[in-house]
CSV table of C-alpha atoms and ligand atoms in Angstrom, one decimal:
chain,number,residue,atom,x,y,z
W,1,MET,CA,-0.5,0.0,-0.1
W,2,ALA,CA,1.3,3.4,-1.3
W,3,VAL,CA,0.8,6.4,1.4
W,4,VAL,CA,1.6,9.8,0.1
W,5,GLY,CA,2.1,12.6,2.4
W,6,GLY,CA,4.1,12.1,6.0
W,7,GLY,CA,2.4,14.3,8.1
W,8,ILE,CA,-0.1,12.8,10.8
W,9,GLY,CA,-2.7,11.9,8.5
W,10,GLY,CA,-0.2,9.4,6.5
W,11,LEU,CA,1.8,8.3,9.3
W,12,ALA,CA,-1.4,7.8,11.1
W,13,ALA,CA,-2.6,6.2,7.9
W,14,ALA,CA,1.1,3.9,7.4
W,15,LEU,CA,0.7,2.7,10.8
W,16,ALA,CA,-2.7,2.5,11.6
W,17,LEU,CA,-3.0,0.0,8.1
W,18,SER,CA,0.9,-1.9,8.8
W,19,ARG,CA,0.1,-3.0,12.3
W,20,ALA,CA,-3.3,-4.5,10.8
W,21,GLY,CA,-0.8,-6.5,8.5
W,22,HIS,CA,-0.2,-4.6,5.4
W,23,ASP,CA,2.9,-3.4,3.9
W,24,VAL,CA,3.3,0.5,3.4
W,25,ARG,CA,5.5,2.2,2.7
W,26,VAL,CA,5.0,6.3,2.4
W,27,PHE,CA,6.3,8.6,0.2
W,28,GLU,CA,6.6,12.4,1.2
W,29,GLN,CA,7.8,15.7,-0.8
W,30,ALA,CA,10.1,18.1,1.6
W,31,ARG,CA,13.4,16.2,3.0
W,32,ALA,CA,12.8,14.6,5.5
W,33,VAL,CA,9.1,14.1,7.7
W,34,SER,CA,8.7,16.8,10.0
W,35,GLU,CA,5.9,19.2,10.9
W,36,VAL,CA,5.9,22.9,11.9
W,37,GLY,CA,7.0,24.8,15.5
W,38,ALA,CA,3.7,24.9,16.9
W,39,GLY,CA,1.1,23.1,19.5
W,40,ILE,CA,-1.6,21.0,18.7
W,41,GLN,CA,-4.4,19.9,20.8
W,42,LEU,CA,-5.6,16.0,20.9
W,43,ALA,CA,-8.5,14.8,22.1
W,44,PRO,CA,-9.7,11.5,23.7
W,45,ASN,CA,-11.3,11.1,20.1
W,46,ALA,CA,-7.6,10.9,19.1
W,47,THR,CA,-5.8,10.2,22.3
W,48,ARG,CA,-7.4,7.4,21.8
W,49,VAL,CA,-6.5,5.9,18.7
W,50,LEU,CA,-3.2,6.8,19.6
W,51,ARG,CA,-2.7,4.5,22.3
W,52,ASP,CA,-4.2,2.0,20.1
W,53,LEU,CA,-1.5,2.1,18.0
W,54,GLY,CA,1.2,2.0,20.9
W,55,VAL,CA,2.5,5.2,21.0
W,56,LEU,CA,0.8,6.8,23.2
W,57,ALA,CA,2.8,6.3,26.1
W,58,GLU,CA,6.2,8.0,23.9
W,59,ILE,CA,3.5,11.7,22.9
W,60,GLU,CA,2.3,11.2,26.8
W,61,ARG,CA,6.6,11.5,27.7
W,62,VAL,CA,6.5,15.2,25.6
W,63,ALA,CA,2.8,16.1,26.4
W,64,VAL,CA,1.1,18.6,29.1
W,65,ARG,CA,-2.3,17.3,30.5
W,66,PRO,CA,-3.9,21.2,30.6
W,67,GLU,CA,-6.8,20.8,33.7
W,68,VAL,CA,-8.8,23.0,32.6
W,69,PHE,CA,-10.3,24.0,28.5
W,70,GLU,CA,-11.7,27.9,29.5
W,71,PHE,CA,-13.2,30.6,27.3
W,72,ARG,CA,-12.6,34.4,28.1
W,73,ARG,CA,-13.9,37.7,27.3
W,74,TRP,CA,-11.9,40.0,25.8
W,75,ASP,CA,-11.7,43.4,27.3
W,76,ASP,CA,-11.7,42.0,31.2
W,77,GLY,CA,-10.0,38.1,30.8
W,78,ARG,CA,-14.2,36.9,33.0
W,79,LEU,CA,-14.7,33.7,32.4
W,80,LEU,CA,-17.1,32.7,29.9
W,81,SER,CA,-17.0,29.3,29.9
W,82,SER,CA,-15.2,26.5,31.8
W,83,THR,CA,-14.9,22.5,31.4
W,84,PRO,CA,-12.6,20.6,33.0
W,85,LEU,CA,-9.9,18.3,30.9
W,86,GLY,CA,-7.3,16.6,32.9
W,87,ALA,CA,-8.3,13.7,35.5
W,88,ALA,CA,-12.2,14.6,34.3
W,89,ILE,CA,-12.6,13.5,30.9
W,90,GLU,CA,-10.0,10.9,31.0
W,91,GLN,CA,-12.0,9.2,33.4
W,92,THR,CA,-15.4,10.0,31.6
W,93,TYR,CA,-13.5,9.4,28.4
W,94,GLY,CA,-11.3,6.5,28.8
W,95,ALA,CA,-8.2,8.7,27.0
W,96,PRO,CA,-6.4,12.1,28.1
W,97,TYR,CA,-6.6,15.3,27.0
W,98,LEU,CA,-3.0,16.1,25.5
W,99,HIS,CA,-1.4,19.5,24.3
W,100,VAL,CA,1.5,18.4,22.4
W,101,HIS,CA,4.9,19.9,20.4
W,102,ARG,CA,3.8,18.8,16.5
W,103,ALA,CA,7.1,18.1,16.3
W,104,ASP,CA,7.8,15.9,18.7
W,105,LEU,CA,4.1,14.1,17.5
W,106,VAL,CA,5.1,13.8,14.4
W,107,ARG,CA,8.1,12.5,15.7
W,108,VAL,CA,7.2,9.7,17.6
W,109,LEU,CA,4.5,8.5,15.0
W,110,ALA,CA,7.6,8.6,12.8
W,111,GLY,CA,9.8,6.3,15.3
W,112,ALA,CA,7.1,4.1,15.3
W,113,PHE,CA,6.8,3.0,11.9
W,114,PRO,CA,10.7,1.5,10.0
W,115,ALA,CA,13.0,4.3,8.4
W,116,GLU,CA,13.3,2.6,5.4
W,117,ARG,CA,9.3,2.5,4.5
W,118,VAL,CA,9.5,6.2,4.4
W,119,ALA,CA,11.0,8.0,1.0
W,120,VAL,CA,11.7,11.8,1.3
W,121,GLY,CA,11.9,14.1,-1.5
W,122,ARG,CA,8.8,12.6,-3.4
W,123,ARG,CA,6.5,14.3,-4.7
W,124,CYS,CA,3.8,13.5,-5.8
W,125,VAL,CA,1.8,14.9,-8.9
W,126,GLY,CA,-1.2,11.8,-9.3
W,127,ALA,CA,-2.4,8.8,-8.4
W,128,VAL,CA,-4.5,6.2,-11.1
W,129,ARG,CA,-6.4,3.9,-10.9
W,130,ARG,CA,-4.9,0.1,-12.6
W,131,PRO,CA,-7.4,-2.9,-13.0
W,132,ASP,CA,-4.7,-4.7,-10.2
W,133,GLY,CA,-5.0,-1.3,-8.9
W,134,ALA,CA,-3.2,1.8,-8.6
W,135,GLU,CA,-0.4,3.4,-9.5
W,136,VAL,CA,1.1,6.9,-8.3
W,137,ARG,CA,3.0,9.7,-10.3
W,138,PHE,CA,6.0,11.6,-9.1
W,139,ALA,CA,7.1,15.2,-10.6
W,140,ASP,CA,10.5,13.9,-11.4
W,141,GLY,CA,9.0,11.1,-14.3
W,142,SER,CA,8.5,8.0,-12.7
W,143,GLY,CA,5.8,6.0,-10.7
W,144,THR,CA,4.9,3.2,-8.3
W,145,ALA,CA,2.0,1.1,-8.1
W,146,ALA,CA,0.7,-0.5,-5.2
W,147,ASP,CA,-2.9,-1.9,-4.7
W,148,VAL,CA,-4.0,1.0,-2.6
W,149,VAL,CA,-3.4,4.2,-2.6
W,150,VAL,CA,-4.0,7.1,0.6
W,151,GLY,CA,-3.3,10.2,-0.9
W,152,ALA,CA,-2.4,12.3,2.7
W,153,ASP,CA,-1.2,15.1,0.8
W,154,GLY,CA,-2.8,17.6,3.1
W,155,ILE,CA,-5.6,20.6,1.1
W,156,HIS,CA,-3.9,21.2,-2.2
W,157,SER,CA,-4.3,17.1,-2.5
W,158,ALA,CA,-1.9,15.5,-5.5
W,159,VAL,CA,-3.6,12.4,-5.0
W,160,ARG,CA,-7.5,15.0,-4.6
W,161,ALA,CA,-6.9,16.3,-7.5
W,162,SER,CA,-6.2,13.7,-9.8
W,163,LEU,CA,-9.5,12.3,-8.5
W,164,PHE,CA,-11.9,14.5,-8.6
W,165,GLY,CA,-9.7,18.0,-10.3
W,166,ALA,CA,-8.3,20.7,-9.3
W,167,ARG,CA,-10.1,23.6,-7.9
W,168,ALA,CA,-8.7,26.2,-5.6
W,169,ALA,CA,-9.1,26.0,-1.5
W,170,ARG,CA,-11.1,28.9,-0.1
W,171,PHE,CA,-9.5,31.9,1.9
W,172,THR,CA,-11.8,32.1,4.8
W,173,GLY,CA,-10.9,36.0,5.3
W,174,TYR,CA,-9.4,34.5,8.7
W,175,VAL,CA,-5.3,34.6,8.9
W,176,ALA,CA,-3.1,33.2,12.4
W,177,TYR,CA,0.0,34.2,14.0
W,178,ARG,CA,1.5,31.8,15.7
W,179,GLY,CA,4.1,30.8,17.6
W,180,LEU,CA,5.8,29.4,20.9
W,181,VAL,CA,7.5,31.1,23.9
W,182,PRO,CA,9.8,29.7,26.3
W,183,ALA,CA,7.5,29.1,29.5
W,184,GLN,CA,10.5,31.9,31.4
W,185,ARG,CA,8.8,34.5,28.6
W,186,VAL,CA,5.3,34.0,30.0
W,187,ALA,CA,5.8,33.1,33.6
W,188,GLY,CA,5.1,36.2,35.1
W,189,LEU,CA,1.3,35.6,33.9
W,190,GLY,CA,0.0,33.3,35.5
W,191,LEU,CA,-1.5,31.1,33.0
W,192,GLY,CA,-2.0,27.4,34.6
W,193,ARG,CA,-1.9,24.3,32.6
W,194,ARG,CA,-4.8,25.7,30.6
W,195,SER,CA,-6.6,25.4,26.9
W,196,THR,CA,-7.7,29.5,27.0
W,197,VAL,CA,-9.1,31.4,24.0
W,198,ASP,CA,-10.2,34.6,24.8
W,199,LEU,CA,-12.9,35.6,22.2
W,200,GLY,CA,-13.4,39.1,20.8
W,201,PRO,CA,-14.6,40.8,18.6
W,202,GLY,CA,-13.3,40.2,14.4
W,203,ALA,CA,-10.4,38.3,16.4
W,204,HIS,CA,-9.2,35.5,18.9
W,205,LEU,CA,-6.4,34.6,21.0
W,206,VAL,CA,-5.7,30.9,22.3
W,207,HIS,CA,-2.5,29.9,24.4
W,208,TYR,CA,-1.7,26.5,25.8
W,209,PHE,CA,1.8,24.5,27.3
W,210,VAL,CA,3.5,22.1,25.2
W,211,ALA,CA,6.9,20.3,25.5
W,212,ALA,CA,6.6,19.6,29.1
W,213,GLY,CA,5.5,22.5,29.9
W,214,ARG,CA,8.7,24.8,28.2
W,215,LEU,CA,6.9,26.4,25.5
W,216,LEU,CA,3.5,28.5,25.3
W,217,ASN,CA,1.9,27.8,22.2
W,218,VAL,CA,0.1,30.9,20.7
W,219,VAL,CA,-2.3,31.6,17.6
W,220,CYS,CA,-3.8,34.4,17.0
W,221,VAL,CA,-6.7,34.2,14.6
W,222,LEU,CA,-7.7,37.9,13.0
W,223,GLU,CA,-10.0,38.7,10.2
W,224,GLU,CA,-8.1,40.0,6.8
W,225,SER,CA,-9.2,39.7,3.7
W,226,SER,CA,-5.6,41.0,2.3
W,227,TRP,CA,-3.7,38.3,3.5
W,228,THR,CA,-3.4,34.9,0.8
W,229,ARG,CA,-0.3,33.1,1.6
W,230,GLU,CA,0.2,29.6,3.3
W,231,ALA,CA,3.8,29.1,4.6
W,232,TRP,CA,4.6,28.5,8.0
W,233,THR,CA,7.9,30.3,7.4
W,234,ASP,CA,6.2,34.4,6.3
W,235,PRO,CA,7.1,35.9,9.3
W,236,GLY,CA,4.3,38.2,10.9
W,237,ASP,CA,4.4,42.0,11.7
W,238,PRO,CA,4.9,41.7,16.0
W,239,ALA,CA,3.3,45.9,15.9
W,240,GLU,CA,0.5,44.5,13.9
W,241,LEU,CA,-0.7,42.2,16.3
W,242,ARG,CA,-0.1,43.8,19.2
W,243,ALA,CA,-1.9,46.0,18.2
W,244,ALA,CA,-5.0,44.7,17.0
W,245,PHE,CA,-4.6,43.0,20.7
W,246,THR,CA,-5.1,46.8,21.8
W,247,GLY,CA,-8.1,47.4,24.4
W,248,TRP,CA,-7.7,43.3,25.4
W,249,HIS,CA,-7.6,42.0,29.2
W,250,PRO,CA,-3.6,42.0,30.4
W,251,THR,CA,-2.8,38.5,30.2
W,252,VAL,CA,-3.6,38.5,26.7
W,253,ARG,CA,-1.4,41.0,25.5
W,254,GLY,CA,1.4,39.8,27.9
W,255,VAL,CA,0.8,36.6,25.6
W,256,VAL,CA,0.9,38.6,22.1
W,257,GLU,CA,3.9,41.2,23.7
W,258,ALA,CA,6.0,37.6,24.5
W,259,LEU,CA,5.4,36.4,20.7
W,260,ASP,CA,7.9,38.6,19.2
W,261,HIS,CA,9.1,36.2,16.3
W,262,PRO,CA,4.9,35.4,15.5
W,263,LEU,CA,4.8,33.2,12.1
W,264,LYS,CA,1.9,33.8,9.8
W,265,TRP,CA,-0.6,31.7,7.9
W,266,ALA,CA,-3.7,32.8,5.8
W,267,LEU,CA,-6.6,29.4,6.1
W,268,PHE,CA,-8.0,27.8,4.0
W,269,ASP,CA,-10.9,25.5,3.6
W,270,ARG,CA,-13.1,23.9,1.1
W,271,GLU,CA,-16.6,22.1,1.0
W,272,PRO,CA,-18.1,18.6,2.0
W,273,LEU,CA,-15.8,16.3,-0.5
W,274,PRO,CA,-19.2,13.6,-1.6
W,275,GLU,CA,-17.3,11.2,-2.5
W,276,TRP,CA,-13.4,10.7,-0.9
W,277,GLY,CA,-12.3,8.2,-3.4
W,278,ALA,CA,-12.3,6.0,-6.3
W,279,GLY,CA,-11.5,2.5,-7.3
W,280,ALA,CA,-8.3,1.9,-5.1
W,281,VAL,CA,-7.3,4.9,-4.9
W,282,THR,CA,-8.2,7.1,-1.7
W,283,LEU,CA,-8.1,10.1,1.5
W,284,VAL,CA,-7.8,10.4,4.8
W,285,GLY,CA,-6.8,13.7,6.5
W,286,ASP,CA,-7.0,17.7,5.5
W,287,ALA,CA,-6.9,16.0,1.5
W,288,CYS,CA,-10.9,15.0,2.0
W,289,HIS,CA,-12.0,16.9,4.9
W,290,PRO,CA,-10.2,20.4,5.9
W,291,MET,CA,-11.3,22.4,8.2
W,292,LEU,CA,-10.7,26.0,9.9
W,293,PRO,CA,-8.6,24.5,13.2
W,294,TYR,CA,-11.7,26.3,15.5
W,295,ALA,CA,-12.7,22.8,16.9
W,296,ALA,CA,-9.0,21.8,16.6
W,297,GLN,CA,-9.3,18.5,15.5
W,298,GLY,CA,-8.0,18.3,11.9
W,299,ALA,CA,-5.6,16.4,12.9
W,300,GLY,CA,-8.2,14.5,15.4
W,301,GLN,CA,-10.0,14.1,12.1
W,302,ALA,CA,-7.3,12.7,10.5
W,303,VAL,CA,-5.9,10.3,13.6
W,304,GLU,CA,-9.8,8.7,13.2
W,305,ASP,CA,-9.1,7.9,8.9
W,306,ALA,CA,-6.3,6.0,10.2
W,307,ALA,CA,-8.0,3.9,12.4
W,308,ALA,CA,-11.5,3.4,10.4
W,309,LEU,CA,-9.1,3.0,7.3
W,310,ALA,CA,-7.1,0.5,8.8
W,311,ALA,CA,-10.2,-1.2,10.2
W,312,CYS,CA,-11.8,-1.4,7.2
W,313,LEU,CA,-9.7,-2.7,4.8
W,314,THR,CA,-8.9,-5.5,7.2
W,315,GLY,CA,-9.1,-9.3,5.8
W,316,ALA,CA,-10.3,-7.2,2.5
W,317,SER,CA,-8.9,-10.0,-1.1
W,318,ALA,CA,-7.3,-7.7,-4.4
W,319,ALA,CA,-11.2,-7.4,-5.4
W,320,ASP,CA,-12.6,-6.0,-2.3
W,321,VAL,CA,-10.7,-2.8,-2.0
W,322,PRO,CA,-13.1,-0.6,-4.0
W,323,ALA,CA,-15.7,-1.7,-2.1
W,324,ALA,CA,-13.6,-1.7,1.5
W,325,LEU,CA,-12.7,1.9,0.4
W,326,ALA,CA,-16.6,2.7,-0.4
W,327,ARG,CA,-17.3,1.8,3.2
W,328,TYR,CA,-14.9,4.2,4.6
W,329,ALA,CA,-15.8,7.0,3.1
W,330,GLU,CA,-19.4,5.8,3.9
W,331,LEU,CA,-19.3,5.5,7.4
W,332,ARG,CA,-16.9,8.7,7.5
W,333,LEU,CA,-18.1,11.3,5.9
W,334,PRO,CA,-20.7,12.5,8.1
W,335,ARG,CA,-18.3,12.2,11.2
W,336,THR,CA,-15.8,14.8,9.1
W,337,THR,CA,-18.5,16.6,7.3
W,338,ARG,CA,-20.6,17.8,10.9
W,339,VAL,CA,-16.7,18.3,12.6
W,340,GLN,CA,-16.2,20.6,9.7
W,341,GLY,CA,-19.4,22.7,9.8
W,342,MET,CA,-18.1,22.4,13.5
W,343,SER,CA,-15.2,24.4,13.5
W,344,ARG,CA,-16.7,27.0,10.6
W,345,ASP,CA,-19.9,28.4,13.2
W,346,ASN,CA,-17.0,28.6,15.2
W,347,GLY,CA,-15.8,31.3,13.6
W,348,THR,CA,-17.9,33.3,13.0
W,349,ARG,CA,-19.7,32.3,17.2
W,350,PHE,CA,-16.2,34.0,17.8
W,351,HIS,CA,-15.8,37.0,16.7
W,352,LEU,CA,-19.3,38.7,17.3
W,353,PRO,CA,-19.1,42.0,17.5
W,354,ASP,CA,-20.0,42.9,21.5
W,355,GLY,CA,-24.0,42.9,21.8
W,356,PRO,CA,-27.4,40.9,21.5
W,357,ASP,CA,-25.1,37.8,19.3
W,358,GLN,CA,-22.3,38.0,21.2
W,359,LEU,CA,-24.6,38.0,24.5
W,360,ALA,CA,-27.0,35.1,24.1
W,361,ARG,CA,-23.3,33.7,23.1
W,362,ASP,CA,-22.0,34.0,26.5
W,363,GLU,CA,-25.7,32.9,28.0
W,364,VAL,CA,-25.8,29.3,25.7
W,365,MET,CA,-21.6,29.3,26.7
W,366,ALA,CA,-21.9,29.7,31.1
W,367,ALA,CA,-25.3,27.0,30.1
W,368,ALA,CA,-22.4,24.8,29.3
W,369,PHE,CA,-20.0,24.7,31.5
W,370,GLY,CA,-18.8,20.7,31.5
W,371,LEU,CA,-19.3,18.9,29.2
W,372,SER,CA,-21.5,19.7,26.8
W,373,PRO,CA,-23.5,17.1,24.7
W,374,ASP,CA,-21.5,18.2,21.6
W,375,ILE,CA,-18.7,16.9,23.2
W,376,ASP,CA,-19.2,14.0,24.1
W,377,TRP,CA,-20.2,12.9,21.0
W,378,LEU,CA,-16.5,14.8,19.6
W,379,TYR,CA,-14.9,12.8,22.1
W,380,GLY,CA,-16.4,9.5,23.2
W,381,HIS,CA,-15.9,8.2,20.1
W,382,PRO,CA,-14.5,4.4,19.6
W,383,VAL,CA,-12.3,3.3,17.9
W,384,PRO,CA,-13.8,0.8,14.7
W,385,ALA,CA,-12.5,-2.2,16.1
W,386,SER,CA,-10.4,-4.4,14.4
W,387,SER,CA,-8.2,-1.0,13.1
W,388,SER,CA,-5.5,-2.6,14.9
W,389,GLY,CA,-6.8,-6.9,15.2
W,390,GLY,CA,-5.8,-7.5,11.7
W,391,ARG,CA,-1.9,-8.2,13.0
W,392,GLU,CA,-2.4,-11.9,11.3
W,393,GLY,CA,-4.7,-10.6,7.8
W,394,ALA,CA,-2.7,-11.1,4.5
W,395,ARG,CA,-0.1,-9.3,3.7
W,396,ARG,CA,-0.2,-7.4,1.0
W,397,GLY,CA,2.1,-4.1,-1.9
F,3,LIG,C1,-3.3,26.6,13.8
F,3,LIG,C2,-4.1,26.0,13.8
F,3,LIG,C3,-4.0,25.1,14.3
F,3,LIG,C4,-4.7,24.2,14.2
F,3,LIG,N1,-4.8,23.4,15.6
F,3,LIG,C5,-5.2,21.8,16.0
F,3,LIG,C6,-5.1,21.5,16.9
F,3,LIG,O1,-5.3,21.7,18.5
F,3,LIG,N2,-6.2,19.9,16.7
F,3,LIG,C7,-6.3,19.5,16.5
F,3,LIG,O2,-6.3,17.8,15.5
F,3,LIG,N3,-5.9,20.1,14.7
F,3,LIG,C8,-5.4,21.5,14.4
F,3,LIG,N4,-5.2,21.6,14.1
F,3,LIG,C9,-5.6,20.6,11.8
F,3,LIG,C10,-4.5,20.2,11.9
F,3,LIG,O3,-2.9,20.6,11.9
F,3,LIG,C11,-4.7,19.5,10.4
F,3,LIG,O4,-5.8,18.7,10.1
F,3,LIG,C12,-3.8,18.0,10.5
F,3,LIG,O5,-1.8,18.6,10.2
F,3,LIG,C13,-3.7,18.1,9.6
F,3,LIG,O6,-2.8,16.5,8.6
F,3,LIG,P1,-2.5,16.1,7.6
F,3,LIG,O7,-1.5,14.9,7.6
F,3,LIG,O8,-4.0,15.8,6.7
F,3,LIG,O9,-2.5,17.0,6.7
F,3,LIG,P2,-1.0,17.8,6.5
F,3,LIG,O10,-0.7,18.3,8.0
F,3,LIG,O11,-1.5,18.6,5.9
F,3,LIG,O12,0.1,17.0,6.3
F,3,LIG,C14,0.4,16.9,5.1
F,3,LIG,C15,1.7,15.6,4.2
F,3,LIG,O13,1.6,15.7,2.9
F,3,LIG,C16,2.8,16.0,2.5
F,3,LIG,N5,2.8,16.3,0.7
F,3,LIG,C17,2.0,18.2,0.1
F,3,LIG,N6,2.3,17.5,-1.2
F,3,LIG,C18,2.9,16.5,-1.2
F,3,LIG,C19,2.3,15.1,-2.9
F,3,LIG,N7,2.5,16.1,-3.7
F,3,LIG,N8,3.1,14.7,-2.4
F,3,LIG,C20,4.8,14.5,-1.8
F,3,LIG,N9,3.9,15.1,-0.2
F,3,LIG,C21,2.7,15.9,0.4
F,3,LIG,C22,2.9,17.6,3.3
F,3,LIG,O14,4.8,18.0,3.2
F,3,LIG,C23,3.1,17.2,4.8
F,3,LIG,O15,4.1,16.6,5.4
F,3,LIG,C24,-4.6,23.2,13.5
F,3,LIG,C25,-4.2,23.7,11.9
F,3,LIG,C26,-4.2,25.1,12.0
F,3,LIG,C27,-3.9,25.7,10.7
């Protein structure tokens, strides 16, 4: 089997498929498997799968377990809602909520998969169906055949484009300034082990510790129509960022002040796809359901995809592959479509100007203190039964 893309989704898929007994190769365009310098939140729906894949203990060694998830108001820092995490969430959902540095997560995932099965510097330009499977085509003109091709190549997926045609992703009008701040620089702010989201008119700010507490991950989201670049190497202007948070409460200003080298990144998404593949070609992660980060679920959904894909392919013969992949998409599409919608709606809710709609939102948030029904649906999702149980299954290349 060939997985195109060595990000969180591709590595999780490669791991789940190889744990289920398949012979898997990963093709990554970059010169090394790595991630941007930023944090990621992993909710129990994702950590449950990672535990099933045998990598959770190692991730926990470099993660932070937050005690609470809180929303606060922009001008006075008043608490709008608070959800207990820590032991409470683990007890409820049987898996922890974690904050992780992305590079740590990718290192652990890649470390659990045979290095010689990962080819770097291989840019895929598409996948073509063949009677006995599919072929991945590369920019250097070469190709490789596989019985299953999994496109895990992100929002601008070449595999997706070869299946359904190339269409540009939608610029959402949001821009993220992002970076990591050494914990000592914010020691005076009393931040604690929390996931905090400060909500204000036209902007929000997320911060939490990663890397075993050594770094604070900061994401500031603004509405800006003129910046549409998506490169994690583009510097943002710290003065511009500070100006955008003028008048916000002192903790927010302290966090923004400490972020002296923010990177700037335009946020894109896409409408849900009606289907995820054809024949022996399928997709996982942002390649099939890119979403705004406002439910902190993009990678979590990619990890869920990985487990569902492995479960659907368990015991499938070559002739069964198209039906198994169709079942996988059928299983996953309604859930990821709902999460895409939740993420987009959160953008509108988070950025409401002060007024009647904001007051109504705050009332709902206050009433939802604790674990809301949406969270139950999101975090309580079970790992598909055979995601790691097919190790006896036939080995196929
Ligand atoms: C600001 C921000 C905050 C976020 N916070 C969270 C969070 O807290 N929790 C969460 O769950 N999610 C979060 N997300 C979403 C999450 O980052 C993504 O959903 C996740 O990284 C998707 O993983 P992926 O592997 O599908 O795609 P990607 O991470 O995009 O990986 C794709 C991989 O494929 C490679 N590739 C691309 N094209 C090709 C090609 N043609 N040939 C070969 N290789 C190729 C790339 O180099 C890359 O390695 C956030 C996103 C943003 C922008």
